CSV table of C-alpha atoms and ligand atoms in Angstrom, one decimal:
chain,number,residue,atom,x,y,z
A,13,MET,CA,-150.3,-124.3,-26.9
A,14,THR,CA,-150.5,-128.1,-27.1
A,15,ASN,CA,-153.6,-129.6,-28.8
A,16,GLN,CA,-154.8,-131.0,-25.5
A,17,LEU,CA,-154.6,-127.7,-23.7
A,18,LEU,CA,-156.1,-125.9,-26.7
A,19,THR,CA,-159.1,-128.3,-26.6
A,20,SER,CA,-159.4,-127.8,-22.9
A,21,VAL,CA,-159.5,-124.0,-23.3
A,22,GLN,CA,-161.9,-124.3,-26.2
A,23,ASP,CA,-164.2,-126.6,-24.2
A,24,SER,CA,-164.2,-124.0,-21.4
A,25,LEU,CA,-165.1,-121.2,-23.7
A,26,GLN,CA,-167.7,-123.3,-25.4
A,27,LEU,CA,-169.2,-123.8,-22.0
A,28,THR,CA,-169.2,-120.1,-21.5
A,29,THR,CA,-170.8,-119.4,-24.8
A,30,ASP,CA,-173.5,-122.0,-24.2
A,31,VAL,CA,-174.3,-121.0,-20.7
A,32,THR,CA,-173.9,-117.3,-20.6
A,33,PRO,CA,-173.4,-115.5,-23.9
A,34,ILE,CA,-173.0,-112.1,-22.2
A,35,ALA,CA,-172.2,-112.0,-18.5
A,36,PRO,CA,-171.3,-115.2,-16.8
A,37,THR,CA,-171.8,-115.7,-13.1
A,38,ALA,CA,-168.9,-116.2,-10.7
A,39,ALA,CA,-169.9,-119.8,-10.3
A,40,GLN,CA,-169.9,-120.4,-14.1
A,41,MET,CA,-166.5,-118.7,-14.3
A,42,GLN,CA,-165.2,-120.9,-11.5
A,43,LYS,CA,-166.2,-124.0,-13.5
A,44,ILE,CA,-164.4,-122.7,-16.6
A,45,PHE,CA,-161.3,-121.9,-14.6
A,46,GLY,CA,-161.5,-125.4,-13.1
A,47,THR,CA,-161.4,-127.0,-16.6
A,48,LEU,CA,-158.6,-124.7,-17.5
A,49,GLU,CA,-156.5,-125.7,-14.5
A,50,GLN,CA,-157.0,-129.5,-15.0
A,51,ASP,CA,-154.2,-129.8,-17.5
A,52,LEU,CA,-151.8,-127.5,-15.8
A,53,PRO,CA,-148.7,-128.9,-14.0
A,54,PHE,CA,-149.5,-127.7,-10.5
A,55,CYS,CA,-147.2,-128.8,-7.7
A,56,GLU,CA,-147.0,-128.1,-4.1
A,57,ASP,CA,-144.6,-128.9,-1.2
A,58,SER,CA,-142.9,-126.9,1.5
A,59,ALA,CA,-139.7,-125.8,-0.5
A,60,PHE,CA,-140.9,-122.2,-0.6
A,61,LYS,CA,-142.8,-122.1,2.7
A,62,GLY,CA,-142.8,-118.7,4.4
A,63,MET,CA,-140.8,-117.1,1.6
A,64,LEU,CA,-143.5,-114.9,0.0
A,65,ASN,CA,-143.2,-112.0,2.3
A,66,PHE,CA,-140.7,-109.4,3.1
A,67,ALA,CA,-140.8,-109.8,6.9
A,68,ASP,CA,-138.1,-112.4,6.7
A,69,ASN,CA,-135.7,-109.7,5.3
A,70,LEU,CA,-136.0,-107.6,8.4
A,71,GLU,CA,-133.3,-109.7,10.1
A,72,GLU,CA,-131.0,-109.6,7.1
A,73,PRO,CA,-128.2,-107.1,6.6
A,74,ILE,CA,-128.8,-104.5,3.8
A,75,HIS,CA,-132.2,-106.0,2.9
A,76,ARG,CA,-133.6,-104.5,6.1
A,77,TRP,CA,-132.6,-100.9,5.2
A,78,TYR,CA,-136.1,-100.3,4.0
A,79,TYR,CA,-139.3,-102.3,4.7
A,80,TYR,CA,-140.8,-102.8,1.2
A,81,LYS,CA,-143.9,-104.7,2.3
A,82,GLU,CA,-144.7,-106.2,-1.1
A,83,GLY,CA,-141.3,-107.8,-1.6
A,84,TYR,CA,-140.4,-111.4,-1.2
A,85,SER,CA,-137.9,-113.1,1.1
A,86,HIS,CA,-134.2,-113.3,0.3
A,87,ARG,CA,-134.5,-117.0,0.9
A,88,LEU,CA,-136.9,-117.4,-2.0
A,89,VAL,CA,-134.2,-116.1,-4.4
A,90,SER,CA,-131.6,-118.5,-3.0
A,91,GLN,CA,-134.0,-121.4,-3.4
A,92,VAL,CA,-134.9,-120.4,-7.0
A,93,LEU,CA,-131.1,-120.1,-7.8
A,94,LYS,CA,-130.7,-123.7,-6.6
A,95,ARG,CA,-133.8,-125.2,-8.1
A,96,TYR,CA,-133.6,-123.6,-11.5
A,97,PRO,CA,-129.9,-123.5,-12.5
A,98,ARG,CA,-128.7,-121.1,-15.1
A,99,PRO,CA,-127.5,-122.7,-18.4
A,100,ASN,CA,-123.7,-122.8,-19.0
A,101,GLY,CA,-122.4,-119.5,-20.3
A,102,TYR,CA,-125.4,-117.5,-19.1
A,103,PRO,CA,-124.8,-116.5,-15.4
A,104,GLY,CA,-126.9,-113.3,-15.6
A,105,VAL,CA,-130.0,-112.7,-13.5
A,106,PHE,CA,-132.7,-110.2,-14.5
A,107,ASP,CA,-135.6,-108.8,-12.4
A,108,PRO,CA,-137.9,-106.6,-14.6
A,109,PHE,CA,-139.9,-105.5,-11.5
A,110,CYS,CA,-137.1,-105.2,-9.0
A,111,GLY,CA,-138.9,-103.2,-6.3
A,112,ALA,CA,-136.5,-103.0,-3.3
A,113,GLY,CA,-133.9,-105.1,-5.0
A,114,THR,CA,-134.3,-108.5,-3.2
A,115,THR,CA,-133.4,-110.6,-6.3
A,116,LEU,CA,-130.5,-108.3,-7.1
A,117,LEU,CA,-128.9,-108.3,-3.7
A,118,VAL,CA,-129.0,-112.1,-3.4
A,119,ALA,CA,-127.7,-112.5,-7.0
A,120,GLN,CA,-124.9,-110.1,-6.1
A,121,GLN,CA,-124.1,-112.1,-3.0
A,122,HIS,CA,-123.8,-115.2,-5.2
A,123,ASN,CA,-121.3,-113.2,-7.3
A,124,LEU,CA,-123.6,-113.2,-10.3
A,125,PRO,CA,-124.2,-110.3,-12.7
A,126,ALA,CA,-127.6,-108.9,-12.1
A,127,VAL,CA,-129.8,-106.3,-13.7
A,128,GLY,CA,-133.1,-104.8,-12.4
A,129,ILE,CA,-135.7,-102.6,-14.0
A,130,GLU,CA,-138.3,-100.7,-12.0
A,131,ILE,CA,-140.8,-98.0,-12.9
A,132,ASN,CA,-141.2,-96.3,-9.5
A,133,PRO,CA,-138.4,-93.9,-8.9
A,134,PHE,CA,-138.4,-94.4,-5.2
A,135,ALA,CA,-138.2,-98.2,-5.5
A,136,THR,CA,-135.4,-97.7,-8.1
A,137,PHE,CA,-133.6,-95.6,-5.6
A,138,ILE,CA,-133.9,-98.2,-2.8
A,139,SER,CA,-132.5,-100.9,-5.1
A,140,GLN,CA,-129.7,-98.6,-6.2
A,141,VAL,CA,-128.6,-97.6,-2.7
A,142,LYS,CA,-128.8,-101.1,-1.4
A,143,THR,CA,-126.8,-102.8,-4.2
A,144,ASN,CA,-124.2,-100.1,-3.9
A,145,TRP,CA,-123.6,-100.8,-0.2
A,146,HIS,CA,-119.9,-101.7,-0.9
A,147,LYS,CA,-119.3,-98.0,-2.0
A,148,ILE,CA,-120.5,-96.6,1.4
A,149,ASN,CA,-117.6,-95.8,3.7
A,150,PRO,CA,-118.9,-96.4,7.3
A,151,ILE,CA,-116.6,-93.8,8.9
A,152,LYS,CA,-117.7,-91.1,6.4
A,153,LEU,CA,-121.3,-92.1,6.9
A,154,LYS,CA,-121.0,-91.8,10.7
A,155,ASN,CA,-119.3,-88.4,10.4
A,156,ALA,CA,-121.9,-87.1,8.0
A,157,LEU,CA,-124.7,-88.3,10.3
A,158,ASN,CA,-123.2,-86.5,13.3
A,159,ARG,CA,-122.9,-83.2,11.3
A,160,ILE,CA,-126.4,-83.5,10.1
A,161,ILE,CA,-127.8,-84.2,13.5
A,162,GLU,CA,-125.9,-81.2,15.0
A,163,ASN,CA,-126.9,-78.8,12.2
A,164,ASN,CA,-129.7,-76.6,13.3
A,165,ASN,CA,-129.0,-73.8,10.9
A,166,ILE,CA,-131.0,-74.8,7.9
A,167,ASN,CA,-133.9,-72.5,7.4
A,168,CYS,CA,-136.2,-74.1,4.9
A,169,SER,CA,-139.9,-74.0,5.6
A,170,LYS,CA,-141.4,-75.2,2.3
A,171,LEU,CA,-143.2,-78.4,2.6
A,172,PRO,CA,-143.9,-80.6,-0.5
A,173,ALA,CA,-147.2,-79.8,-2.1
A,174,LEU,CA,-148.7,-83.2,-1.2
A,175,THR,CA,-151.5,-82.4,1.3
A,176,THR,CA,-150.6,-85.3,3.6
A,177,PHE,CA,-147.5,-83.3,4.7
A,178,HIS,CA,-149.6,-80.4,5.7
A,179,ASN,CA,-151.8,-82.3,8.1
A,180,GLU,CA,-150.7,-82.0,11.7
A,181,LYS,CA,-152.7,-85.1,12.5
A,182,TYR,CA,-150.5,-87.2,10.3
A,183,PHE,CA,-147.2,-85.4,11.1
A,184,PRO,CA,-147.5,-84.1,14.7
A,185,ASN,CA,-145.0,-81.9,16.6
A,186,ASN,CA,-143.9,-80.2,13.4
A,187,HIS,CA,-142.3,-83.4,12.2
A,188,ALA,CA,-143.0,-82.6,8.5
A,189,TYR,CA,-140.9,-79.5,8.8
A,190,GLN,CA,-138.2,-81.4,10.6
A,191,LEU,CA,-138.1,-84.0,7.9
A,192,ILE,CA,-137.6,-81.3,5.3
A,193,HIS,CA,-134.8,-79.7,7.4
A,194,LEU,CA,-133.0,-83.0,7.6
A,195,ARG,CA,-133.4,-83.6,3.9
A,196,GLU,CA,-131.9,-80.2,3.1
A,197,SER,CA,-129.2,-80.8,5.5
A,198,ILE,CA,-128.3,-84.1,3.9
A,199,ARG,CA,-128.4,-82.6,0.4
A,200,ARG,CA,-126.0,-79.8,1.4
A,201,CYS,CA,-123.7,-82.0,3.4
A,202,ARG,CA,-120.1,-82.1,2.0
A,203,THR,CA,-119.7,-85.8,1.4
A,204,THR,CA,-120.0,-88.4,-1.4
A,205,THR,CA,-123.1,-89.1,-3.4
A,206,GLU,CA,-123.2,-92.7,-2.0
A,207,ILE,CA,-123.3,-91.4,1.6
A,208,LYS,CA,-126.0,-88.8,0.8
A,209,ASN,CA,-128.1,-91.4,-0.8
A,210,ALA,CA,-127.7,-93.8,2.1
A,211,LEU,CA,-128.8,-91.0,4.5
A,212,LEU,CA,-131.8,-90.1,2.3
A,213,LEU,CA,-132.9,-93.7,2.2
A,214,ALA,CA,-132.5,-93.9,6.0
A,215,LEU,CA,-134.6,-90.7,6.2
A,216,THR,CA,-137.5,-92.2,4.2
A,217,ALA,CA,-137.3,-95.3,6.3
A,218,THR,CA,-138.2,-93.1,9.3
A,219,LEU,CA,-141.5,-92.0,7.9
A,220,GLU,CA,-143.6,-94.6,9.9
A,221,ASP,CA,-141.6,-93.9,13.1
A,222,VAL,CA,-142.2,-90.1,13.0
A,223,SER,CA,-145.8,-90.0,11.7
A,224,CYS,CA,-149.2,-91.4,12.5
A,225,LEU,CA,-149.4,-93.0,9.1
A,226,HIS,CA,-149.3,-96.7,8.6
A,227,LYS,CA,-149.0,-98.8,5.4
A,228,ASP,CA,-151.9,-101.1,5.6
A,229,GLY,CA,-153.0,-103.3,2.6
A,230,ARG,CA,-153.7,-101.0,-0.3
A,231,ALA,CA,-153.7,-97.7,1.7
A,232,LEU,CA,-151.8,-95.4,3.9
A,233,ARG,CA,-153.9,-95.2,7.0
A,234,TYR,CA,-154.2,-92.8,10.0
A,235,HIS,CA,-152.9,-94.7,13.0
A,236,PRO,CA,-152.6,-92.5,16.1
A,237,ARG,CA,-149.6,-93.5,18.3
A,238,ASP,CA,-146.5,-92.2,20.0
A,239,VAL,CA,-144.0,-91.0,17.5
A,240,ILE,CA,-140.3,-90.2,17.9
A,241,SER,CA,-138.5,-87.2,16.6
A,242,PRO,CA,-137.1,-87.3,13.1
A,243,LYS,CA,-133.5,-86.8,14.3
A,244,GLU,CA,-133.7,-89.7,16.7
A,245,ALA,CA,-135.4,-91.9,14.1
A,246,LEU,CA,-132.7,-91.0,11.6
A,247,HIS,CA,-130.0,-91.8,14.1
A,248,ARG,CA,-131.5,-95.2,14.8
A,249,ARG,CA,-131.8,-96.1,11.1
A,250,VAL,CA,-128.2,-95.1,10.3
A,251,MET,CA,-126.9,-97.1,13.3
A,252,ILE,CA,-128.5,-100.2,11.7
A,253,MET,CA,-126.8,-99.4,8.4
A,254,LEU,CA,-123.5,-99.1,10.1
A,255,GLU,CA,-124.0,-102.4,11.9
A,256,ASP,CA,-124.7,-104.1,8.6
A,257,LEU,CA,-121.8,-102.5,6.8
A,258,GLU,CA,-119.4,-103.8,9.5
A,259,SER,CA,-120.9,-107.3,9.5
A,260,ILE,CA,-120.6,-107.9,5.7
A,261,GLN,CA,-117.5,-105.8,4.8
A,262,ASN,CA,-115.7,-108.8,3.2
A,263,ARG,CA,-118.7,-110.3,1.5
A,264,PRO,CA,-118.1,-111.0,-2.3
A,265,HIS,CA,-120.2,-108.9,-4.6
A,266,HIS,CA,-120.8,-108.5,-8.3
A,267,GLU,CA,-121.6,-105.2,-9.9
A,268,VAL,CA,-125.4,-104.7,-10.2
A,269,THR,CA,-127.3,-102.4,-12.6
A,270,VAL,CA,-130.6,-100.9,-11.7
A,271,LEU,CA,-132.5,-99.1,-14.5
A,272,LYS,CA,-135.6,-96.9,-14.1
A,273,GLY,CA,-137.9,-98.2,-16.9
A,274,ASP,CA,-140.9,-100.2,-17.9
A,275,ALA,CA,-140.9,-104.0,-17.8
A,276,ARG,CA,-143.3,-104.0,-20.7
A,277,HIS,CA,-140.5,-102.5,-22.9
A,278,SER,CA,-137.5,-104.1,-21.2
A,279,SER,CA,-135.7,-105.6,-24.2
A,280,LEU,CA,-134.9,-102.3,-25.9
A,281,LEU,CA,-133.8,-100.7,-22.7
A,282,LEU,CA,-131.5,-103.6,-21.9
A,283,SER,CA,-130.1,-103.7,-25.4
A,284,LYS,CA,-129.3,-100.0,-25.1
A,285,LYS,CA,-127.8,-100.0,-21.6
A,286,ILE,CA,-126.5,-103.4,-20.7
A,287,ASN,CA,-123.9,-105.6,-22.4
A,288,ILE,CA,-125.5,-108.8,-21.4
A,289,ASP,CA,-127.4,-110.2,-24.4
A,290,HIS,CA,-129.3,-113.0,-22.7
A,291,PHE,CA,-130.0,-113.9,-19.1
A,292,GLY,CA,-129.9,-117.4,-17.6
A,293,LEU,CA,-132.6,-116.6,-15.1
A,294,ILE,CA,-135.5,-114.0,-15.1
A,295,LEU,CA,-136.9,-113.9,-11.6
A,296,TYR,CA,-139.5,-111.4,-10.5
A,297,SER,CA,-142.9,-110.7,-9.0
A,298,PRO,CA,-145.1,-108.4,-11.0
A,299,PRO,CA,-147.9,-106.3,-9.4
A,300,TYR,CA,-150.8,-108.6,-8.6
A,301,ALA,CA,-154.2,-107.8,-10.2
A,302,ASN,CA,-155.5,-106.6,-6.8
A,303,ASN,CA,-156.0,-102.9,-7.2
A,304,PHE,CA,-152.8,-102.0,-5.4
A,305,ASP,CA,-151.2,-98.8,-6.5
A,306,TYR,CA,-147.6,-98.5,-5.5
A,307,SER,CA,-147.4,-94.8,-6.4
A,308,GLU,CA,-150.2,-94.2,-3.8
A,309,VAL,CA,-148.7,-96.2,-1.0
A,310,TYR,CA,-145.2,-94.8,-1.4
A,311,LYS,CA,-146.4,-91.2,-2.1
A,312,CYS,CA,-144.8,-89.6,1.0
A,313,GLU,CA,-141.4,-91.1,0.1
A,314,LEU,CA,-141.7,-89.9,-3.5
A,315,TRP,CA,-142.6,-86.4,-2.5
A,316,LEU,CA,-140.1,-86.2,0.4
A,317,LEU,CA,-137.2,-87.0,-2.0
A,318,GLY,CA,-138.5,-84.6,-4.6
A,319,MET,CA,-139.2,-87.4,-7.1
A,320,LEU,CA,-142.6,-86.0,-7.4
A,321,ASN,CA,-143.2,-82.2,-7.3
A,322,SER,CA,-146.8,-81.8,-8.7
A,323,TYR,CA,-150.0,-83.7,-9.0
A,324,GLU,CA,-149.6,-83.8,-12.7
A,325,GLN,CA,-146.3,-85.7,-12.3
A,326,TRP,CA,-147.9,-88.1,-10.0
A,327,LYS,CA,-150.7,-88.8,-12.5
A,328,GLN,CA,-148.0,-89.4,-15.2
A,329,LEU,CA,-146.2,-91.9,-12.9
A,330,ARG,CA,-149.5,-93.8,-12.3
A,331,LEU,CA,-150.2,-93.9,-16.0
A,332,SER,CA,-146.8,-95.5,-16.6
A,333,THR,CA,-147.4,-98.4,-14.2
A,334,PHE,CA,-148.6,-101.9,-14.8
A,335,ARG,CA,-152.4,-101.9,-15.2
A,336,SER,CA,-153.1,-103.7,-11.9
A,337,HIS,CA,-155.1,-100.9,-10.3
A,338,PRO,CA,-157.9,-98.5,-11.2
A,339,SER,CA,-156.4,-95.3,-9.9
A,340,CYS,CA,-156.2,-93.7,-13.3
A,341,ASN,CA,-157.8,-94.0,-16.8
A,342,PHE,CA,-155.2,-96.2,-18.6
A,343,PRO,CA,-155.2,-96.3,-22.4
A,344,ILE,CA,-157.1,-99.2,-23.8
A,345,THR,CA,-155.2,-101.8,-25.8
A,346,HIS,CA,-156.1,-105.0,-27.6
A,347,TYR,CA,-152.9,-107.1,-27.7
A,348,LEU,CA,-154.5,-110.4,-26.8
A,349,LYS,CA,-157.3,-109.8,-29.2
A,350,GLU,CA,-155.1,-108.9,-32.1
A,351,ASP,CA,-152.8,-111.9,-31.9
A,352,PRO,CA,-154.4,-115.0,-33.5
A,353,GLU,CA,-152.3,-117.3,-31.2
A,354,LEU,CA,-153.9,-115.7,-28.2
A,355,ARG,CA,-157.5,-115.5,-29.4
A,356,GLU,CA,-158.7,-118.2,-27.0
A,357,ILE,CA,-157.1,-116.6,-24.1
A,358,TYR,CA,-158.5,-113.2,-25.1
A,359,ARG,CA,-162.0,-114.8,-25.0
A,360,LEU,CA,-161.3,-116.2,-21.6
A,361,VAL,CA,-160.1,-112.8,-20.2
A,362,GLU,CA,-163.1,-111.1,-21.8
A,363,GLN,CA,-165.5,-113.6,-20.1
A,364,THR,CA,-163.8,-112.9,-16.8
A,365,ALA,CA,-164.1,-109.1,-17.3
A,366,ARG,CA,-167.8,-109.4,-18.1
A,367,CYS,CA,-168.6,-111.6,-15.0
A,368,GLN,CA,-171.7,-110.3,-13.3
A,369,ASN,CA,-170.5,-110.9,-9.8
A,370,ILE,CA,-167.4,-108.8,-10.0
A,371,GLY,CA,-168.2,-106.5,-7.1
A,372,GLY,CA,-170.5,-103.6,-6.0
A,373,THR,CA,-171.5,-100.8,-8.4
A,374,ARG,CA,-168.2,-99.0,-8.1
A,375,ALA,CA,-166.1,-102.1,-8.6
A,376,TYR,CA,-168.4,-103.3,-11.4
A,377,LYS,CA,-167.4,-100.1,-13.3
A,378,ARG,CA,-163.7,-100.3,-12.7
A,379,ALA,CA,-162.8,-104.0,-12.4
A,380,PRO,CA,-163.3,-105.0,-16.1
A,381,SER,CA,-160.7,-102.5,-17.3
A,382,VAL,CA,-158.2,-103.7,-14.7
A,383,ILE,CA,-158.7,-107.3,-15.8
A,384,ARG,CA,-158.4,-106.5,-19.5
A,385,GLY,CA,-155.4,-104.2,-19.0
A,386,TYR,CA,-153.7,-106.5,-16.6
A,387,PHE,CA,-153.6,-109.5,-19.0
A,388,ASP,CA,-152.6,-107.4,-22.0
A,389,ASP,CA,-149.7,-106.2,-19.9
A,390,VAL,CA,-148.8,-109.8,-18.9
A,391,PHE,CA,-148.6,-110.6,-22.6
A,392,LEU,CA,-146.3,-107.6,-23.2
A,393,MET,CA,-144.0,-108.4,-20.3
A,394,LEU,CA,-143.6,-112.1,-21.2
A,395,LYS,CA,-142.9,-111.3,-24.9
A,396,GLU,CA,-140.1,-109.0,-23.8
A,397,GLN,CA,-138.7,-111.5,-21.3
A,398,LYS,CA,-138.6,-114.2,-24.0
A,399,ILE,CA,-136.4,-112.0,-26.2
A,400,LYS,CA,-133.8,-111.6,-23.4
A,401,LEU,CA,-134.0,-115.2,-22.0
A,402,ALA,CA,-131.1,-117.6,-22.9
A,403,PRO,CA,-131.8,-121.0,-24.4
A,404,GLU,CA,-132.6,-123.4,-21.6
A,405,GLY,CA,-132.9,-120.4,-19.3
A,406,TYR,CA,-135.8,-120.1,-16.8
A,407,ILE,CA,-138.4,-117.5,-16.2
A,408,VAL,CA,-139.8,-117.6,-12.6
A,409,CYS,CA,-142.8,-115.4,-12.1
A,410,VAL,CA,-144.1,-115.1,-8.5
A,411,VAL,CA,-147.7,-114.1,-8.5
A,412,GLY,CA,-150.8,-114.1,-6.4
A,413,ASN,CA,-154.4,-114.8,-7.5
A,414,SER,CA,-157.0,-112.2,-6.6
A,415,ARG,CA,-160.6,-111.8,-5.9
A,416,HIS,CA,-163.0,-109.2,-7.4
A,417,GLY,CA,-166.4,-109.3,-5.8
A,418,ASN,CA,-167.2,-113.0,-5.7
A,419,LEU,CA,-164.9,-113.9,-8.5
A,420,HIS,CA,-161.6,-115.6,-7.9
A,421,ILE,CA,-159.2,-115.0,-10.7
A,422,PRO,CA,-156.6,-117.7,-11.2
A,423,THR,CA,-153.9,-115.2,-12.4
A,424,ASP,CA,-151.2,-117.9,-12.2
A,425,ALA,CA,-153.0,-120.2,-14.6
A,426,ILE,CA,-153.8,-117.4,-17.0
A,427,ILE,CA,-150.2,-116.3,-17.0
A,428,ALA,CA,-149.2,-119.9,-17.7
A,429,LYS,CA,-151.5,-120.0,-20.7
A,430,ILE,CA,-150.2,-116.7,-22.1
A,431,GLY,CA,-146.6,-117.9,-21.7
A,432,GLN,CA,-147.4,-121.1,-23.5
A,433,ALA,CA,-149.2,-119.3,-26.3
A,434,ILE,CA,-146.1,-117.1,-27.0
A,435,GLY,CA,-143.9,-120.2,-27.2
A,436,LEU,CA,-142.5,-120.7,-23.8
A,437,GLU,CA,-142.5,-124.1,-22.3
A,438,LEU,CA,-144.4,-124.3,-19.0
A,439,VAL,CA,-142.3,-126.3,-16.4
A,440,GLU,CA,-144.6,-126.0,-13.4
A,441,ILE,CA,-146.9,-123.9,-11.4
A,442,TYR,CA,-145.4,-124.2,-7.9
A,443,VAL,CA,-148.0,-123.3,-5.3
A,444,ALA,CA,-146.0,-121.6,-2.5
A,445,LYS,CA,-148.8,-120.3,-0.3
A,446,TYR,CA,-152.5,-119.9,0.3
A,447,ARG,CA,-153.6,-116.5,1.5
A,448,ASN,CA,-156.9,-116.3,3.4
A,449,ASP,CA,-159.5,-114.2,1.6
A,450,ARG,CA,-160.2,-111.3,4.0
A,451,LYS,CA,-163.9,-111.2,3.0
A,452,ASN,CA,-164.6,-114.9,2.6
A,453,LYS,CA,-162.8,-116.9,5.3
A,454,ASN,CA,-163.6,-120.2,3.6
A,455,GLN,CA,-161.8,-119.2,0.4
A,456,ARG,CA,-158.1,-119.2,-0.1
A,457,LEU,CA,-156.1,-117.5,-2.7
A,458,ARG,CA,-153.0,-119.2,-4.2
A,459,GLU,CA,-149.6,-117.5,-4.5
A,460,SER,CA,-147.5,-119.4,-7.0
A,461,LEU,CA,-144.3,-119.5,-8.9
A,462,VAL,CA,-145.1,-119.8,-12.6
A,463,VAL,CA,-142.0,-121.4,-14.2
A,464,PHE,CA,-141.2,-121.4,-17.9
A,465,ILE,CA,-138.1,-122.6,-19.8
A,466,LYS,CA,-137.0,-121.5,-23.3
A,467,LYS,CA,-136.4,-124.5,-25.5
B,7,SAM,C1,-144.3,-107.1,-6.2
B,7,SAM,S1,-143.3,-105.7,-6.4
B,7,SAM,C2,-141.7,-106.4,-6.5
B,7,SAM,C3,-141.0,-106.5,-5.2
B,7,SAM,C4,-139.6,-107.2,-5.4
B,7,SAM,N1,-139.7,-108.5,-5.8
B,7,SAM,C5,-138.9,-107.1,-4.0
B,7,SAM,O1,-138.6,-108.1,-3.4
B,7,SAM,O2,-138.6,-106.0,-3.6
B,7,SAM,C6,-143.7,-105.1,-8.0
B,7,SAM,C7,-143.0,-103.9,-8.5
B,7,SAM,O3,-143.3,-103.7,-9.8
B,7,SAM,C8,-143.2,-102.2,-10.0
B,7,SAM,N2,-143.8,-101.9,-11.3
B,7,SAM,C9,-145.1,-101.5,-11.5
B,7,SAM,N3,-145.3,-101.3,-12.8
B,7,SAM,C10,-144.1,-101.5,-13.5
B,7,SAM,C11,-143.7,-101.5,-14.8
B,7,SAM,N4,-144.5,-101.1,-15.8
B,7,SAM,N5,-142.4,-101.7,-15.1
B,7,SAM,C12,-141.5,-102.1,-14.1
B,7,SAM,N6,-141.9,-102.1,-12.8
B,7,SAM,C13,-143.2,-101.9,-12.5
B,7,SAM,C14,-143.8,-101.7,-8.7
B,7,SAM,O4,-143.4,-100.3,-8.6
B,7,SAM,C15,-143.3,-102.6,-7.7
B,7,SAM,O5,-142.1,-102.2,-7.1
């Protein structure tokens, strides 16, 4: 951290200590954050306009095979590749939170070697199927689909243990059973693994077409509506796949590797599994500190594909995710506290976690540990990325700020400070979007690209 920035953080903390030794108000914290942000290189123009949501991808071949709401646009990746060039000799692109594989697919299309890591087995599966599109034979896919649709002989009546599947309100007209029949039919179909996986992905993509469930913000909500039969929905989804495979059959592509694993321990995993020592670009969007639990929102997909078979396994999956939500009791760590270089940032995070206006009684109990755990995890992920980043290579972290109670947390600025403290050079904080705060219409939350370079 430069002296100037250090002084600025120290001033802020001094202010905190002077004004509120125990629990600062949101207004006091906002002042502290304001001081913190003064020296940071924020910039803003329209280069990334409209690129922070997945909706854009619904028109794009392959990307549209599964609607992963929390992903970003394929155009963002192309823009980043242009704006932050990879140093000579380091063409590799790494996404440690690869989700549905947007970064990987675009890198592949630019003929660049790409590697992704993802903790959620369903998201890992989406990325694997999509980046293996070139191994899917369209004629075999169509034949397999026809056989599956015509097959009425499977007799399997065991639903997954997840209670959601047992509720007729969510899955009317016996649709839960029909989904399981289709899954079994796909599993038993005599065809290649790539074709089976493509069909299974298409089957998960039908979930919102055949049920009265809707992914809405942080939850899966009951949304009564007309549904179509699982067979018809599957047929439609596979037709889209076939159309895409035909339209891009001659597109160049590089081999992509997708690993199931933890971004907070990525360097070891990469060293074991990948023969790329250093990456020229690390581009990703981590979970935001907004209480969103991916294992909850994608639970039907996880259970339908047999990636979860018990509530205990579900709990274990939750426990292995980034600490961005309060759905389980994560272990407590003290990484920021223990590192002398990070002591000032630790104190800032601690003040934030102790803020008295952090929400109602329930939130007041849960938010502090989310805030502490989240920034400890940020520290871990950045340290790991630094190890695998080439000299002169860029890290581009796409992140949104969040609100807890009346407190707006400038996640982008705090990530910038943590990166600097571990020895990365901060290039810019590129503000790409302002989201309206649902509760307070006058407030807007930034979504930014925090950009570092390794000197
Ligand atoms: C914002 S999404 C990334 C979306 C991605 N950029 C895309 O366009 O599809 C964040 C992802 O991080 C994953 N994740 C959560 N904890 C993780 C961890 N410890 N290691 C790796 N991935 C994790 C989530 O499952 C989620 O898919």
